Coordinates of C-alpha atoms and ligand atoms in Angstrom, one line a residue:
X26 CA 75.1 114.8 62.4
X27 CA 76.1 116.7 65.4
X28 CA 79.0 118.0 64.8
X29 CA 81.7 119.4 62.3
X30 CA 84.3 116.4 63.4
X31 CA 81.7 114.2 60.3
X32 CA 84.1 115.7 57.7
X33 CA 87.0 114.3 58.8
X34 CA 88.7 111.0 58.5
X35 CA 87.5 108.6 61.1
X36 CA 90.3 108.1 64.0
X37 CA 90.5 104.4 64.7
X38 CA 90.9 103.5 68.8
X39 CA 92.3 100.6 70.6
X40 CA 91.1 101.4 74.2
X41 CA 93.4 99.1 77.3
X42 CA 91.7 98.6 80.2
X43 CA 91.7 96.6 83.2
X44 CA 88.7 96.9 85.1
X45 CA 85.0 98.7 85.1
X46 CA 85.4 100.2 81.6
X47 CA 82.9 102.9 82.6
X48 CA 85.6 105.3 80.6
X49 CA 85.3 102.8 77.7
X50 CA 81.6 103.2 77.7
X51 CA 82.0 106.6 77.8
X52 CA 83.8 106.0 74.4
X53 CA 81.4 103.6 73.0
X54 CA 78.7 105.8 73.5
X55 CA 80.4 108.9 72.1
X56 CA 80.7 106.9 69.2
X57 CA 77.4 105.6 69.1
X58 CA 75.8 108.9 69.3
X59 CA 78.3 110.8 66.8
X60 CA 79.5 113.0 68.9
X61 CA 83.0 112.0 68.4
X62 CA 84.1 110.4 64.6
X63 CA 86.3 107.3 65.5
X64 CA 85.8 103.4 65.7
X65 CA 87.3 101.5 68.5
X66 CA 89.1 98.7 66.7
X67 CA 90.3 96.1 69.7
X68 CA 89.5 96.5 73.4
X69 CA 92.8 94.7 75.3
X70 CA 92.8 93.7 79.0
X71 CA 95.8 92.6 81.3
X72 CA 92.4 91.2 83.8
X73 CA 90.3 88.1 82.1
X74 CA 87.5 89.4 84.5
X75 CA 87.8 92.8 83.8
X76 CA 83.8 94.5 83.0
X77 CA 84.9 96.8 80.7
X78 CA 85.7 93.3 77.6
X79 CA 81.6 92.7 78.2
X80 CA 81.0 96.5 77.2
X81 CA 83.0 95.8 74.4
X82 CA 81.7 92.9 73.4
X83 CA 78.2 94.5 73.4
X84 CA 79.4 96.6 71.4
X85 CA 80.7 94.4 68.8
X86 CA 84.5 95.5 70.0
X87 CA 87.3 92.9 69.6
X88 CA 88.8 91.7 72.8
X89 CA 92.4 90.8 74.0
X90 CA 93.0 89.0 76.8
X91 CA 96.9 89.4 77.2
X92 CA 97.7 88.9 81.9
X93 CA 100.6 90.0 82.5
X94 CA 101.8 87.5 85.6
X95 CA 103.7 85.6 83.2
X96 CA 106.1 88.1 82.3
X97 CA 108.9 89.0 84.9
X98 CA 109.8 92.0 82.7
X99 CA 108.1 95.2 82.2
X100 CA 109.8 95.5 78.5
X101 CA 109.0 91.9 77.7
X102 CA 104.7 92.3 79.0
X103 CA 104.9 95.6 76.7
X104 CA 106.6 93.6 73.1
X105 CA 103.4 91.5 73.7
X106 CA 101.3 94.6 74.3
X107 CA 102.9 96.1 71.3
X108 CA 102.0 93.2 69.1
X109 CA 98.6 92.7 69.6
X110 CA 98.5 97.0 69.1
X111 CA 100.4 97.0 65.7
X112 CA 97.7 94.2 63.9
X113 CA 95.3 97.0 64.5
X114 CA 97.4 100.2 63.4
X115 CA 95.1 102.4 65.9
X116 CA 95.7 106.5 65.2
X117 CA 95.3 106.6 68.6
X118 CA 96.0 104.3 72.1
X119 CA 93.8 105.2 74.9
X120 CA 94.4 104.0 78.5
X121 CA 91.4 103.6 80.0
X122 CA 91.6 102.6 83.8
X123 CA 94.5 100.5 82.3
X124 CA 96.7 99.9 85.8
X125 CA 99.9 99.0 84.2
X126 CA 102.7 101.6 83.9
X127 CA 104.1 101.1 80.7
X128 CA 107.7 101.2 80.1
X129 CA 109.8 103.7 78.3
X130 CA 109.7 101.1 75.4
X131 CA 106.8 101.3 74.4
X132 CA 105.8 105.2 75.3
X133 CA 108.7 106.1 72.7
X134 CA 107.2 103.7 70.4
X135 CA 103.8 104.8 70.6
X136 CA 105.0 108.6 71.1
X137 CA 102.4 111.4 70.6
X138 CA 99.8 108.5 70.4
X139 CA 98.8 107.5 74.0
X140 CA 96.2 109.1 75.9
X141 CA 95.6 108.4 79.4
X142 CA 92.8 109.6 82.1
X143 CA 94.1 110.6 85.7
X144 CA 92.2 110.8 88.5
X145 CA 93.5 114.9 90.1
X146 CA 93.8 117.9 88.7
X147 CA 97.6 117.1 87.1
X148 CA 100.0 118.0 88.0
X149 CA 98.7 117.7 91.7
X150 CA 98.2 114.2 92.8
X151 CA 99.8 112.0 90.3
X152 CA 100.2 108.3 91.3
X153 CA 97.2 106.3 92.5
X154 CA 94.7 106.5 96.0
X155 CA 94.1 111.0 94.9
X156 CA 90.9 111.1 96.4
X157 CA 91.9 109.9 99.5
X158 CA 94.9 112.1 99.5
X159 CA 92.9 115.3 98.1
X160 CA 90.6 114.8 101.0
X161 CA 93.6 114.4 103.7
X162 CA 95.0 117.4 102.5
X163 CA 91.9 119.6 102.9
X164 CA 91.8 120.0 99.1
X165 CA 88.4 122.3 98.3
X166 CA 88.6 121.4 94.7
X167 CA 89.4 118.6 92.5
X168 CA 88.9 116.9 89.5
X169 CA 90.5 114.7 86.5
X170 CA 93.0 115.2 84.0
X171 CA 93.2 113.9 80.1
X172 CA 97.2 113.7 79.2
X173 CA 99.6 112.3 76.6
X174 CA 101.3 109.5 78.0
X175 CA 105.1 110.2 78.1
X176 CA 108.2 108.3 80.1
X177 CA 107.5 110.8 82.9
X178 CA 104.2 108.7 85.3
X179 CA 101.6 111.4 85.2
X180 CA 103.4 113.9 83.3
X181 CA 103.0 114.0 80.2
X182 CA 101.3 117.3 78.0
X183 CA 97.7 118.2 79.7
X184 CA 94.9 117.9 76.9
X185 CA 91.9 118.7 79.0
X186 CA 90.4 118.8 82.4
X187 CA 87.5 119.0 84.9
X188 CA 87.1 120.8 87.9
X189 CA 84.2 119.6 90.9
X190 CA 84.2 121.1 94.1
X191 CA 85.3 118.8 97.5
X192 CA 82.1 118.9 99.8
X193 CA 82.8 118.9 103.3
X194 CA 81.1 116.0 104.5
X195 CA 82.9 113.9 100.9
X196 CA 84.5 110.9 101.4
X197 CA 86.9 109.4 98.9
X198 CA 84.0 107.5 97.3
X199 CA 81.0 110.2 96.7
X200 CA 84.4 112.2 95.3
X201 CA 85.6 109.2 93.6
X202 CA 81.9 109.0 91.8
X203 CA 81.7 113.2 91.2
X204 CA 85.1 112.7 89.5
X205 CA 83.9 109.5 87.4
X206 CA 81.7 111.6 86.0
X207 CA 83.4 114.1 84.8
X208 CA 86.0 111.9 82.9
X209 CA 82.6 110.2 81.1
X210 CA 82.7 113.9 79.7
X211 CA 86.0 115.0 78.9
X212 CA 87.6 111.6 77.6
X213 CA 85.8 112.1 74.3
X214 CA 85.9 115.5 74.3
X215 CA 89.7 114.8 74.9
X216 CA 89.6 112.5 71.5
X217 CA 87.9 114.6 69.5
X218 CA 90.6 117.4 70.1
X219 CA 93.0 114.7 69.7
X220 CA 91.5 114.1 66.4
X221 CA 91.0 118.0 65.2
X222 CA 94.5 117.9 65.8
X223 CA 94.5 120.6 69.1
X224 CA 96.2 118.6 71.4
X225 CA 99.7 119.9 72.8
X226 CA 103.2 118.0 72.0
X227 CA 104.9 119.7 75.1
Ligands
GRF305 C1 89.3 106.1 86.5 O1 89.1 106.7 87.7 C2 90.5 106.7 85.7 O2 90.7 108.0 86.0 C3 91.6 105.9 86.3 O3 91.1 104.6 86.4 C4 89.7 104.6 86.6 C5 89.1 103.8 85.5 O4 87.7 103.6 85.7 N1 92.8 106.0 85.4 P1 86.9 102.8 84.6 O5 87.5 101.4 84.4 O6 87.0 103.6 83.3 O7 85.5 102.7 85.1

């Protein structure tokens, strides 16, 4: 046991995702090694080819495949979303590299329950491309934010973040890689807060 989370109750996950997953493996492997108490239930991707449903299948995680193309309305994708969610009753909803904004639906449904990872130091740099941008504007720090997911993109309460310096001769993709792996850290340290009940409502 590596922790004092082993008392508690374990927090049941599903993790959406739509690419790499290296967040989700983050996750799995927090798990795996006990550092966080939680099982992820389903693993659900809007991509059929996304990376991150083979790390879940190694792991013995449920997938969903649920593309969104054939929905015209935002609302309409998330009731599907919301579906496949509710079989699973997860204590917690955990965008992972999930590139979908979700509409106020489903946020209000799901209130106090989704967390997401963001790329920047929030509440700089919200929206996608940050590195880029936090090079551009001569930015000598950065990093990546863990947040609750409310209606406002971006915005919603901070739970935890990581700071890494911006190197002179960075591009967006050595900073994209210094950030990456600093979210492999905080994401589960992000849960298990979530879990000892420490993370802020507003
Ligand atoms: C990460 O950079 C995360 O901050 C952003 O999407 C990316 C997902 O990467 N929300 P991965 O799929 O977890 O590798």
């Amino acid at each position: 046991m590596t922790n004092d989370q082993n008392q508690g109750k374990v927090l049941t996950l599903v993790v959406l995702i739509s690419g790499s997953g290296s967040n989700l493996q983050s996750i799995i492997d927090a798990i795996a090694d006990r550092t966080i108490k939680a099982r992820i239930t389903a693993v659900i991707s809007n991509h059929s080819d996304a990376y991150g449903l083979e790390r879940a299948s190694k792991a013995g995680i449920e997938t969903i495949v649920e593309p969104h193309q054939q929905y015209s309305d935002r609302k309409q994708y998330d009731q599907v979303l919301a579906r496949h969610v509710d079989r699973y009753s997860p204590d917690l909803i955990i965008l992972a590299g999930f590139m979908r904004i979700l509409s106020p639906w489903f946020v209000t449904r799901y209130s106090g329950k989704i967390l997401n990872i963001h790329p920047s130091l929030l509440p700089k740099y919200k929206g996608t491309n940050t590195h880029q941008r936090v090079i551009d504007a001569g930015e000598t720090e950065h990093g990546a934010s863990v947040h609750l997911v409310t209606e406002e993109l971006d915005g919603g309460p901070i739970v935890i973040q990581a700071r890494v310096p911006v190197e002179r001769d960075d591009d967006a993709e050595s900073l994209r890689r210094r950030v990456l792996e600093q979210e492999h850290i905080i994401y589960p340290q992000a849960i298990k807060l979530f879990a000892q009940g420490k993370v802020p409502t507003e």
